[in-house]
Tab-separated table of C-alpha atoms in Angstrom:
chain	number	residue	atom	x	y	z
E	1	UNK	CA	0.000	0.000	0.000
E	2	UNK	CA	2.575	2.712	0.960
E	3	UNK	CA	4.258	1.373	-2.060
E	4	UNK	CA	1.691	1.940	-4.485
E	5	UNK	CA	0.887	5.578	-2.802
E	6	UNK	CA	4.332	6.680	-3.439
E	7	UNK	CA	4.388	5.043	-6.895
E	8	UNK	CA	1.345	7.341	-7.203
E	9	UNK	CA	2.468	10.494	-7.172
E	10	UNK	CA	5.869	9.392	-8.861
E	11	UNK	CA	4.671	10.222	-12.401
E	12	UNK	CA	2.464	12.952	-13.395
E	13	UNK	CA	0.154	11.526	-15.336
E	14	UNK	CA	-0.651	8.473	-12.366
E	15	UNK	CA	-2.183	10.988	-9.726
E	16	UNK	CA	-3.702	13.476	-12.559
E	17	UNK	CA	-5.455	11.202	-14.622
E	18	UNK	CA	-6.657	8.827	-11.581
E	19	UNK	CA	-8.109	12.209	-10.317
E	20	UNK	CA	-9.529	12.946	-13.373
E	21	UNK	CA	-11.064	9.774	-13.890
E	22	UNK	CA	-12.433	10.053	-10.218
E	23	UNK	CA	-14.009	13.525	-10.230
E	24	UNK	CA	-15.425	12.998	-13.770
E	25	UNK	CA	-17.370	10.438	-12.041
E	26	UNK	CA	-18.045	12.011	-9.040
E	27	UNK	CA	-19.081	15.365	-10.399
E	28	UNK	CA	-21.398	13.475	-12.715
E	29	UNK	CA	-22.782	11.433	-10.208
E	30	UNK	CA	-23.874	14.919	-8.290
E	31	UNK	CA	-25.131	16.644	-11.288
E	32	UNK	CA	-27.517	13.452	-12.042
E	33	UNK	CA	-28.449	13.625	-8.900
E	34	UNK	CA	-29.798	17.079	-9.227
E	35	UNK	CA	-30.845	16.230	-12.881
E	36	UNK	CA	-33.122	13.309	-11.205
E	37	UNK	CA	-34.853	15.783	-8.630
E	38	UNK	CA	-35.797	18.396	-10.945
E	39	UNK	CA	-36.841	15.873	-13.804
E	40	UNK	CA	-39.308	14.409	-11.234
E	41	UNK	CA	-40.621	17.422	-10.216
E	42	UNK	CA	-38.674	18.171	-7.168
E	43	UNK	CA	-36.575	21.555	-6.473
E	44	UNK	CA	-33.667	21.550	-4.976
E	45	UNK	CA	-32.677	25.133	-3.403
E	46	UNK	CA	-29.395	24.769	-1.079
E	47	UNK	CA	-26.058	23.975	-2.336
E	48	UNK	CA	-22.736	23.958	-0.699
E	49	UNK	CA	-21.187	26.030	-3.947
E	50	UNK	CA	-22.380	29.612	-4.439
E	51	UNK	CA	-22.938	29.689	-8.035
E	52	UNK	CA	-25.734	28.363	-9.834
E	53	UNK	CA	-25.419	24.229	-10.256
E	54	UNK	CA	-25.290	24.781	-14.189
E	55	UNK	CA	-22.389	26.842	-13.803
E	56	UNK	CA	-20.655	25.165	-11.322
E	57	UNK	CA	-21.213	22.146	-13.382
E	58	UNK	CA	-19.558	23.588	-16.774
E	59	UNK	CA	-16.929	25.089	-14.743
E	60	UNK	CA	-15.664	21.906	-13.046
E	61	UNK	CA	-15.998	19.706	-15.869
E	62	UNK	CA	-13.835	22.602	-18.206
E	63	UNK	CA	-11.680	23.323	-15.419
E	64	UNK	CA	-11.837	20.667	-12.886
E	65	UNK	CA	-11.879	17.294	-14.817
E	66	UNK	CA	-9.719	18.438	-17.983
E	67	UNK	CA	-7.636	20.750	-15.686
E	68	UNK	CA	-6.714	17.318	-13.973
E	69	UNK	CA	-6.168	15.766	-17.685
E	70	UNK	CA	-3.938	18.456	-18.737
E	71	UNK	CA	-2.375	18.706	-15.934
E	72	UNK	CA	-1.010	14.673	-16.007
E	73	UNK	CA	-0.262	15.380	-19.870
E	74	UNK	CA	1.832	18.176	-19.315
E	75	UNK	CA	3.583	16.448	-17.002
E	76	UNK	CA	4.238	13.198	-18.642
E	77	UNK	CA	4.524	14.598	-22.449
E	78	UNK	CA	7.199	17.339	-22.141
E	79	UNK	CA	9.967	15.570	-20.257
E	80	UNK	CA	10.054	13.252	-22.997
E	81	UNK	CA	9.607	16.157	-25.892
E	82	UNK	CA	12.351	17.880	-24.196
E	83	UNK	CA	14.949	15.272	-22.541
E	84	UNK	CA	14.544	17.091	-19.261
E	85	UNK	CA	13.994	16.009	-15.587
E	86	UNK	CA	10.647	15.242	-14.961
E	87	UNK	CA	9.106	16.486	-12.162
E	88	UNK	CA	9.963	14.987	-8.424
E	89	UNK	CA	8.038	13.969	-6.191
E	90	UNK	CA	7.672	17.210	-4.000
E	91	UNK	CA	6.048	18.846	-6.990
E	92	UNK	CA	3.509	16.569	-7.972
E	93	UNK	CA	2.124	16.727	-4.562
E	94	UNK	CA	2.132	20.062	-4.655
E	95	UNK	CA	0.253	20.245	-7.996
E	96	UNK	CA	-2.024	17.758	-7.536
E	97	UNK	CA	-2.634	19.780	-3.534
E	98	UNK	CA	-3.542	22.776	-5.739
E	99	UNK	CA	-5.767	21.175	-7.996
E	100	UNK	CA	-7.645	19.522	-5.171
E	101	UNK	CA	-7.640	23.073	-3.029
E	102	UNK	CA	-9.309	24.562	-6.630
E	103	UNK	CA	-12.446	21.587	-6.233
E	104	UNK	CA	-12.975	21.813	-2.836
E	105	UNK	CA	-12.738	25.370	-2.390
E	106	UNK	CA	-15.187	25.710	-5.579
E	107	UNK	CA	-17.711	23.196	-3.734
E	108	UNK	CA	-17.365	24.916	-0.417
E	109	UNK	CA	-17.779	28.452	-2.098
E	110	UNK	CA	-21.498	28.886	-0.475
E	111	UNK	CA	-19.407	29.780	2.999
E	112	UNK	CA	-16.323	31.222	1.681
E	113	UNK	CA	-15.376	34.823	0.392
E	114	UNK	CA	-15.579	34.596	-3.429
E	115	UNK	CA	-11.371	36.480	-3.358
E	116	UNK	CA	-10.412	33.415	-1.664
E	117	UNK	CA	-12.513	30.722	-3.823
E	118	UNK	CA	-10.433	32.535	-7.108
E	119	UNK	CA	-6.795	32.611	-5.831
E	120	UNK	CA	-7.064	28.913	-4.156
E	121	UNK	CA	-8.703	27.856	-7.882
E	122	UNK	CA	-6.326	30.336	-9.843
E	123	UNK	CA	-3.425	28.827	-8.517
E	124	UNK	CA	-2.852	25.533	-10.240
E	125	UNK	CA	-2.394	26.490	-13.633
E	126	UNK	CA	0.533	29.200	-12.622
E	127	UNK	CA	2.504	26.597	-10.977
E	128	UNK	CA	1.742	23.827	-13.585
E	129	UNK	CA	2.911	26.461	-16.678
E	130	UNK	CA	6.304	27.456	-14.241
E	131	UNK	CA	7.449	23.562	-14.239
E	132	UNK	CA	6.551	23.152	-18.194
E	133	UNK	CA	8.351	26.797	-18.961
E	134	UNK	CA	11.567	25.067	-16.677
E	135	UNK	CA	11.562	21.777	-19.383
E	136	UNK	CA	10.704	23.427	-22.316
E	137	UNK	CA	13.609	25.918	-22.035
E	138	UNK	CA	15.684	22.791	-21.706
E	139	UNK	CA	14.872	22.272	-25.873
E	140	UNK	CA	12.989	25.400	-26.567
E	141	UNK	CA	11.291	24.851	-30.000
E	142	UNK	CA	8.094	27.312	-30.867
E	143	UNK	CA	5.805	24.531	-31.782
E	144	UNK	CA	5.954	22.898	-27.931
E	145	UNK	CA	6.112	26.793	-26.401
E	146	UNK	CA	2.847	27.628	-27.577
E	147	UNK	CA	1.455	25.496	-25.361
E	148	UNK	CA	2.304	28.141	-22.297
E	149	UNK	CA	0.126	30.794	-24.312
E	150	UNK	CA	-2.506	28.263	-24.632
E	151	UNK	CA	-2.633	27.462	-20.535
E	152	UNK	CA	-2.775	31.064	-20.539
E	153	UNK	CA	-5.328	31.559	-22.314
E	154	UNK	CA	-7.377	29.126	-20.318
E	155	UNK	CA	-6.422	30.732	-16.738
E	156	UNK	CA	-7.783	33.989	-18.175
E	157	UNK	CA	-11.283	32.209	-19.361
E	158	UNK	CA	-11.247	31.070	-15.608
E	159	UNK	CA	-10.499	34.215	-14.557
E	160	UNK	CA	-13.240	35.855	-16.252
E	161	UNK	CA	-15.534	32.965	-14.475
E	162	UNK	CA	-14.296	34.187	-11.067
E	163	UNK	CA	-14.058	37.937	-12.031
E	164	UNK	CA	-18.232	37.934	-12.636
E	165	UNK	CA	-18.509	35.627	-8.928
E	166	UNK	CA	-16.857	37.845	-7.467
E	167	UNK	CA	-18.371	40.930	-8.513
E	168	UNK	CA	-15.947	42.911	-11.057
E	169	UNK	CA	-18.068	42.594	-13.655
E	170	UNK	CA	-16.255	41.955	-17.222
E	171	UNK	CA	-17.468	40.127	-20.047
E	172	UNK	CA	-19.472	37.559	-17.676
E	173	UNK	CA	-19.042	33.863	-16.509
E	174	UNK	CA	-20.834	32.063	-19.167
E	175	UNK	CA	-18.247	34.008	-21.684
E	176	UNK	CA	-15.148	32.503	-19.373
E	177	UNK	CA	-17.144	29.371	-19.197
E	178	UNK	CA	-17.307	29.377	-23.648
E	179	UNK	CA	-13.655	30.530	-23.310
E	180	UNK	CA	-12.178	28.055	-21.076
E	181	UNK	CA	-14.035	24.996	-23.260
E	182	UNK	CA	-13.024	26.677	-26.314
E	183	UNK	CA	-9.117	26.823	-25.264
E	184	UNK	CA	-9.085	23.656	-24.360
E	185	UNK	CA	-10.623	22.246	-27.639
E	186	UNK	CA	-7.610	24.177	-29.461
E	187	UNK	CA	-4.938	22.209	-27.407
E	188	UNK	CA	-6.652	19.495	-28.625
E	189	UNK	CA	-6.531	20.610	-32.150
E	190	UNK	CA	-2.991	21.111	-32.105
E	191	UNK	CA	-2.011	17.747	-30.204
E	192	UNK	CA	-4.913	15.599	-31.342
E	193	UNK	CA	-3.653	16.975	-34.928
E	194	UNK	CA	-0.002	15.389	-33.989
E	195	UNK	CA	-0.884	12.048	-32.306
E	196	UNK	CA	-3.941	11.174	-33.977
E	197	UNK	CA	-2.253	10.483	-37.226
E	198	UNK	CA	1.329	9.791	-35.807
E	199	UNK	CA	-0.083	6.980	-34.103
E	200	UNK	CA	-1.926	5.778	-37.020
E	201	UNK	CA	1.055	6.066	-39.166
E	202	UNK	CA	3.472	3.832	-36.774
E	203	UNK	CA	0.648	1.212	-36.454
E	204	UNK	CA	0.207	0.820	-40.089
E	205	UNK	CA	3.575	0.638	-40.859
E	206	UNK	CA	4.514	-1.840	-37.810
E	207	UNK	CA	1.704	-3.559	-39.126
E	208	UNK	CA	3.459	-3.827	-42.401
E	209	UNK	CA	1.268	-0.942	-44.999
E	210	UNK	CA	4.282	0.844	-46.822
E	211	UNK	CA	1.391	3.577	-48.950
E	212	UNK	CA	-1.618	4.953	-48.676
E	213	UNK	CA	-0.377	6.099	-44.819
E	214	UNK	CA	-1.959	9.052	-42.702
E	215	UNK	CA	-1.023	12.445	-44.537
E	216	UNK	CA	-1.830	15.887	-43.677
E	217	UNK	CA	-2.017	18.869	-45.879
E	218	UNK	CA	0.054	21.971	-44.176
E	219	UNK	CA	-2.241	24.610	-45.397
E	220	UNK	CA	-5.467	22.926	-44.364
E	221	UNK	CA	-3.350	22.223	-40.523
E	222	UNK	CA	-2.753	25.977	-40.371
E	223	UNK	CA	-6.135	27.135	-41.101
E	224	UNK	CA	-7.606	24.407	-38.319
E	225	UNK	CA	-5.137	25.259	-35.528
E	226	UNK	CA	-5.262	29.276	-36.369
E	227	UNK	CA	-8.576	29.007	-36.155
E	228	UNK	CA	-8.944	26.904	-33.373
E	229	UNK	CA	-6.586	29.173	-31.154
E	230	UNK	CA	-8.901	32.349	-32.140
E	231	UNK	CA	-11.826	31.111	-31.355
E	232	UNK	CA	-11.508	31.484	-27.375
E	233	UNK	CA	-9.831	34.448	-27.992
E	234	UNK	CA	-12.440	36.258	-30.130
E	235	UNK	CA	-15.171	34.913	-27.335
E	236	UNK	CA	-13.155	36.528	-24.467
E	237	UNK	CA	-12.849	40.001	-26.697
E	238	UNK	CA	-16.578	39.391	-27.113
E	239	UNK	CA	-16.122	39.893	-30.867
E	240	UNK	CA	-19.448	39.845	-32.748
E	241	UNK	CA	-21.457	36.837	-32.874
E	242	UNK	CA	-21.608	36.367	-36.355
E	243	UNK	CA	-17.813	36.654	-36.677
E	244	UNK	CA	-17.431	33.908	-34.218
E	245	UNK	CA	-20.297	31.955	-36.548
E	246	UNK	CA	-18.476	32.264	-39.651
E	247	UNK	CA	-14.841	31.588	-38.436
E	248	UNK	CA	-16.295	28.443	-36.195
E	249	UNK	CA	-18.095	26.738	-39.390
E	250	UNK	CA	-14.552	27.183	-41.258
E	251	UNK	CA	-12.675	25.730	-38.471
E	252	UNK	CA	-15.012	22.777	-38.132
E	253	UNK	CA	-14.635	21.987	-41.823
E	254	UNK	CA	-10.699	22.549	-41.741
E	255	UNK	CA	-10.526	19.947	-38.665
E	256	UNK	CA	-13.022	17.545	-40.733
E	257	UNK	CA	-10.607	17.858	-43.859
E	258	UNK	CA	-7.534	16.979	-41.719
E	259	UNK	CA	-9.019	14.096	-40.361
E	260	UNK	CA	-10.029	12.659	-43.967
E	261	UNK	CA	-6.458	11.866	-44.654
E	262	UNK	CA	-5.780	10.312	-41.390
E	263	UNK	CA	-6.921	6.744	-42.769
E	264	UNK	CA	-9.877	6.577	-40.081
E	265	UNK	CA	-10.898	3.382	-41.886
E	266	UNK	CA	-8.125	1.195	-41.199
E	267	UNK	CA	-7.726	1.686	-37.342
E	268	UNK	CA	-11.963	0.550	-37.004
E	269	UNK	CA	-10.492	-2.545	-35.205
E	270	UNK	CA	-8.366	-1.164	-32.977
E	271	UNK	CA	-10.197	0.877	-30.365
E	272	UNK	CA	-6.839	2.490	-29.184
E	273	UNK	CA	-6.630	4.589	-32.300
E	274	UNK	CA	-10.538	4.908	-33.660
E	275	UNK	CA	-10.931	6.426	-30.293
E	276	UNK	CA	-8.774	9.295	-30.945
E	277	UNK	CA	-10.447	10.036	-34.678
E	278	UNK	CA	-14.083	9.302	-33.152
E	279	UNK	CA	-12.639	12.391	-30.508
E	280	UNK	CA	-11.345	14.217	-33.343
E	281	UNK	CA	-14.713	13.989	-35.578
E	282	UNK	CA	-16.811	15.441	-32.923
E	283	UNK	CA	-14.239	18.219	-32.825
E	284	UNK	CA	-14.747	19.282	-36.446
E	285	UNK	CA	-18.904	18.353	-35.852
E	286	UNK	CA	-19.167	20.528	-32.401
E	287	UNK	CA	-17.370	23.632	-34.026
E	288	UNK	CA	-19.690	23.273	-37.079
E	289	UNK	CA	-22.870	22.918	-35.056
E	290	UNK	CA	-21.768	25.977	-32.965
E	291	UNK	CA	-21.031	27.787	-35.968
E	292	UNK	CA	-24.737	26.784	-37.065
E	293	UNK	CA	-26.651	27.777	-33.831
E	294	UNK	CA	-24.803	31.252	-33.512
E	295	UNK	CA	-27.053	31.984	-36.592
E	296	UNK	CA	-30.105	30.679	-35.292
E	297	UNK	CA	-29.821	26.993	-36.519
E	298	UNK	CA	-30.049	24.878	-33.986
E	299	UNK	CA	-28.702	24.754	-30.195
E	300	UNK	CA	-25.719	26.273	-29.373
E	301	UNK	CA	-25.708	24.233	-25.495
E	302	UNK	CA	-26.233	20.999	-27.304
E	303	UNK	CA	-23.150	22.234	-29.931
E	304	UNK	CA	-21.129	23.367	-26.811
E	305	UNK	CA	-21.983	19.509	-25.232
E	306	UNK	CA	-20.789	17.748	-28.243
E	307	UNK	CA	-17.285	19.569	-27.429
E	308	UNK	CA	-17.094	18.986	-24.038
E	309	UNK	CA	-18.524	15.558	-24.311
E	310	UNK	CA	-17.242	14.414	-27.689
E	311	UNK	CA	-14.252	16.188	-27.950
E	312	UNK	CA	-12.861	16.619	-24.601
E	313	UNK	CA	-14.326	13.876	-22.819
E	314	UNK	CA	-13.065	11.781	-25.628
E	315	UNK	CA	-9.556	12.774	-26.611
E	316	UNK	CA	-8.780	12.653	-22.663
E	317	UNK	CA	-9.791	9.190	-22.128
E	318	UNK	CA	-8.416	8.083	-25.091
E	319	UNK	CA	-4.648	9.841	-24.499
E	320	UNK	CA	-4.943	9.168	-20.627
E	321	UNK	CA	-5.463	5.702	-21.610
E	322	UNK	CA	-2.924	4.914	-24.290
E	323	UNK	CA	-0.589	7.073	-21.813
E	324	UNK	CA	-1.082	4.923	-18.947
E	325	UNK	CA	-0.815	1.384	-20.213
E	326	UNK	CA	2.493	2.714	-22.493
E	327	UNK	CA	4.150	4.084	-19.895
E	328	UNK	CA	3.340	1.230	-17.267
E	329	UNK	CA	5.029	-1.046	-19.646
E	330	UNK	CA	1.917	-2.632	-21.104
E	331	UNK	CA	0.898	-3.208	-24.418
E	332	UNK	CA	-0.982	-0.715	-26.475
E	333	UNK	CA	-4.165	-2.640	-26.801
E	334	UNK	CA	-7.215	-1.094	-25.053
E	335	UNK	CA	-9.096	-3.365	-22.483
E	336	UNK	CA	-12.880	-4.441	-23.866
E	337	UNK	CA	-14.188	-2.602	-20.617
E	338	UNK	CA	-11.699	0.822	-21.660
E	339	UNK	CA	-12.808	0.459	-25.338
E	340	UNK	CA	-16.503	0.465	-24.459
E	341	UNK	CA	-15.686	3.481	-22.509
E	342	UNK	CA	-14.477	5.046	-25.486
E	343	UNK	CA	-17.926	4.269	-27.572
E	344	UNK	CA	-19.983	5.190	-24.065
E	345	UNK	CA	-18.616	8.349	-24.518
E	346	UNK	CA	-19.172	9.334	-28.158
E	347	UNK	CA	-22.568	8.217	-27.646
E	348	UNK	CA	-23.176	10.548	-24.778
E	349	UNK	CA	-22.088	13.342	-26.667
E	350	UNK	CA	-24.837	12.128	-29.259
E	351	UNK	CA	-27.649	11.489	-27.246
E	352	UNK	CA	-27.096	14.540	-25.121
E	353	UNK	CA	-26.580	17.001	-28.577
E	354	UNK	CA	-30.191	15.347	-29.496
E	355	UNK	CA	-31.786	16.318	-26.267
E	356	UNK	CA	-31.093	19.830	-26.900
E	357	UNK	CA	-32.022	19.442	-30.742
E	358	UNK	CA	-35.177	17.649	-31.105
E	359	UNK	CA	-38.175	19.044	-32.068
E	360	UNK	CA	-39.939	16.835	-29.145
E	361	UNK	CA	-39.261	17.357	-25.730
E	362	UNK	CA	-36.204	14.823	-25.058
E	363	UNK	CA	-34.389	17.172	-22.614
E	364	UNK	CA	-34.169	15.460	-19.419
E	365	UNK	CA	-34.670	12.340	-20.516
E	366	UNK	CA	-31.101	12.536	-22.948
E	367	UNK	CA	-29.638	14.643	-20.346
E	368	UNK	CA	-30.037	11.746	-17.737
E	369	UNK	CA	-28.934	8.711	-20.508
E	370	UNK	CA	-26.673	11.097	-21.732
E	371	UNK	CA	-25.120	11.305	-17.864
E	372	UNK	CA	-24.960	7.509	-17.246
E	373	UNK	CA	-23.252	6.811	-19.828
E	374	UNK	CA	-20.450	9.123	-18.959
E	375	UNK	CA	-21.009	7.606	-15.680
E	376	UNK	CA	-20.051	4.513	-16.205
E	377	UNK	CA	-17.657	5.348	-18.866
E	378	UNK	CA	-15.582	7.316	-16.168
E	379	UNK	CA	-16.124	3.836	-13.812
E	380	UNK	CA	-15.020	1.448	-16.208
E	381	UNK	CA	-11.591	3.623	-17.476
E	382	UNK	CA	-10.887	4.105	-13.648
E	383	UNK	CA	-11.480	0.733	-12.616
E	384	UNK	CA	-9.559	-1.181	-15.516
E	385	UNK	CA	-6.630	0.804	-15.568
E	386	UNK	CA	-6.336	1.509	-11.713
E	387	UNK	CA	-4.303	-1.387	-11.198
E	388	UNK	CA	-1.705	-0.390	-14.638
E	389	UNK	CA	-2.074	3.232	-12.392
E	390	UNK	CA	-0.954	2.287	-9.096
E	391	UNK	CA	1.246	-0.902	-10.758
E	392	UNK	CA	4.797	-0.516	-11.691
E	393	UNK	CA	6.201	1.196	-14.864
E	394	UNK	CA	8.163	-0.198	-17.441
E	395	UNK	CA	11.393	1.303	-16.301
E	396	UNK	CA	11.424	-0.414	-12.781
């Protein structure tokens, strides 16, 4: 047992994505919860968090579950980009303190003063970017030191969340809320744009496939990932709507174009890699769909779910995953209970974009499938791979 605990905070991504997995389940289980009551006619008035539980929901899920998912990326990813120490011990307790400081204090805001609820939450992503900015220097090359302006980026969408709680007024919560999902989905552009078809590309040629192998087109790349960093950016200037409209339809169709020659087809057997395209898909799909309801065609909550579901929800499970079992010395072959996860998932994002979408009244009804099946989704990735988690890695 003592063992496995220090083992646990030995590696970044160990302690970050077990809390991830954890809290995505948790969170969800409380927002069902409160789902259930008001579906069935009940009201529920008293929380322990100040804000309203819509808004504590988005924010914990944007900033509390991927926060944790970043976080163990970050931490596991650039050491090995960059040749450089990776973090020790002391730090990753420290990290993963603040992170845990940000959730409770955000659950316990009801009692607390709303200065204190921002710096305790504030705090993590400072002292996450100060370790990256210490091993990035170490091989500084543009293309990894973006990331920094992209964590930014993010802290400043939370900001703007806490700025409104507080009372400063500013562009609003909701915008920080858009902002913070919206950052995230461009990290995810640019690194689910890298791995998604370099993974495909070493599997198909360990496999044995010499042509027709994952290709990308640079122009189409730099219109996706431009696009995908000004999006959040734009929402946080509060540019005009119909801007944001056009330049999110583009972006959706760049990301869909990318993906087309990433050979999507061949990797259908292999839930390890259709997991990142089916992440990747609902990428391009959610920033269409928002394009389309910031004109007035459809919903832009179920678009904004088909992100955060779909795209983040996805892509982390599916990196966190592969990251876990490949650097626990395990082979890179999904367990059936991890790889239903993966489908779980994409079907949530479906089901819940349809509740919001239909011309009958759905809502609660997709909202609560919707919710169980990220439910158990979170269970079965956190159970499978706890013991690859808390087991030894490949280089002891």
């Amino acid at each position: 047992m003592k063992q496995s605990l220090h083992r646990l905070f030995g590696d970044g991504f160990r302690i970050f994505f077990l809390a991830a997995g954890v809290f995505g389940l948790l969170a969800a289980i409380y927002w069902q919860a409160w789902l259930g009551v008001h579906a069935f006619g009940g009201m529920v008035t008293e929380h322990s968090f100040a804000p309203p539980p819509h808004l504590w929901h988005a924010h914990e899920m944007i900033f509390g579950y991927a926060g944790a998912a970043l976080g163990g990326f970050f931490l596991t990813a650039v050491p090995n980009w960059t040749g450089a120490k990776a973090a020790r011990h002391g730090f990753i307790v420290l990290v993963a303190g603040l992170w845990l400081a940000g959730r409770v204090a955000i659950w316990m805001s009801g009692s607390l003063p709303p200065v204190l609820v921002a710096a305790v939450d504030l705090a993590f992503l400072p002292v996450l970017a100060t370790k990256i900015l210490t091993q990035l220097l170490n091989r500084p090359k543009p293309q990894n030191m973006m990331f920094l302006g992209l964590l930014t980026l993010v802290w400043l969408a939370n900001a703007t969340v806490h700025a409104d709680w507080i009372g400063l007024g500013g562009p609003g919560a909701e915008v920080g809320l858009r902002a913070g999902l919206l950052g995230i989905c461009a990290m995810i552009a640019v690194l689910g744009g890298r791995v998604t078809p370099a993974f495909t590309r070493n599997a198909m040629t360990r496999a044995g496939r010499e042509t027709d192998l994952p290709a990308s087109r640079k122009p189409v790349e730099l219109i996706g990932i431009a696009l995908a960093i000004g999006l959040p950016v734009l929402v946080l200037a509060e540019a005009p709507e119909r801007l944001i409209a056009v330049l999110a339809v583009i972006c959706g169709a760049a990301q869909l174009a990318r993906l087309a020659g990433w050979r999507t087809g061949w990797t259908l057997g292999q839930p390890i890699l259709w997991s990142l395209h089916l992440a990747f898909g609902m990428l391009g799909a959610g920033y269409l769909l928002l394009g389309l309801s910031l004109t007035g065609m459809g919903s832009e909550v179920a678009a904004l779910h088909v992100l955060g579901i779909g795209t983040v929800g996805g892509m982390t499970v599916a990196v966190m995953s592969r990251a876990i079992l490949g650097h626990s010395g395990r082979a890179l072959v999904a367990p059936r209970p991890v790889a239903l996860a993966f489908g779980l998932i994409g079907l949530a994002a479906v089901i819940r974009w349809v509740g919001s979408s239909a011309q009958i009244d759905l809502y609660f009804a997709a909202m609560l499938v919707a919710g169980a099946l990220w439910i158990a989704a979170m269970a079965l990735f956190v159970l499978s791979l706890l013991p690859a988690i808390l087991g030894s890695s490949a280089a002891e």
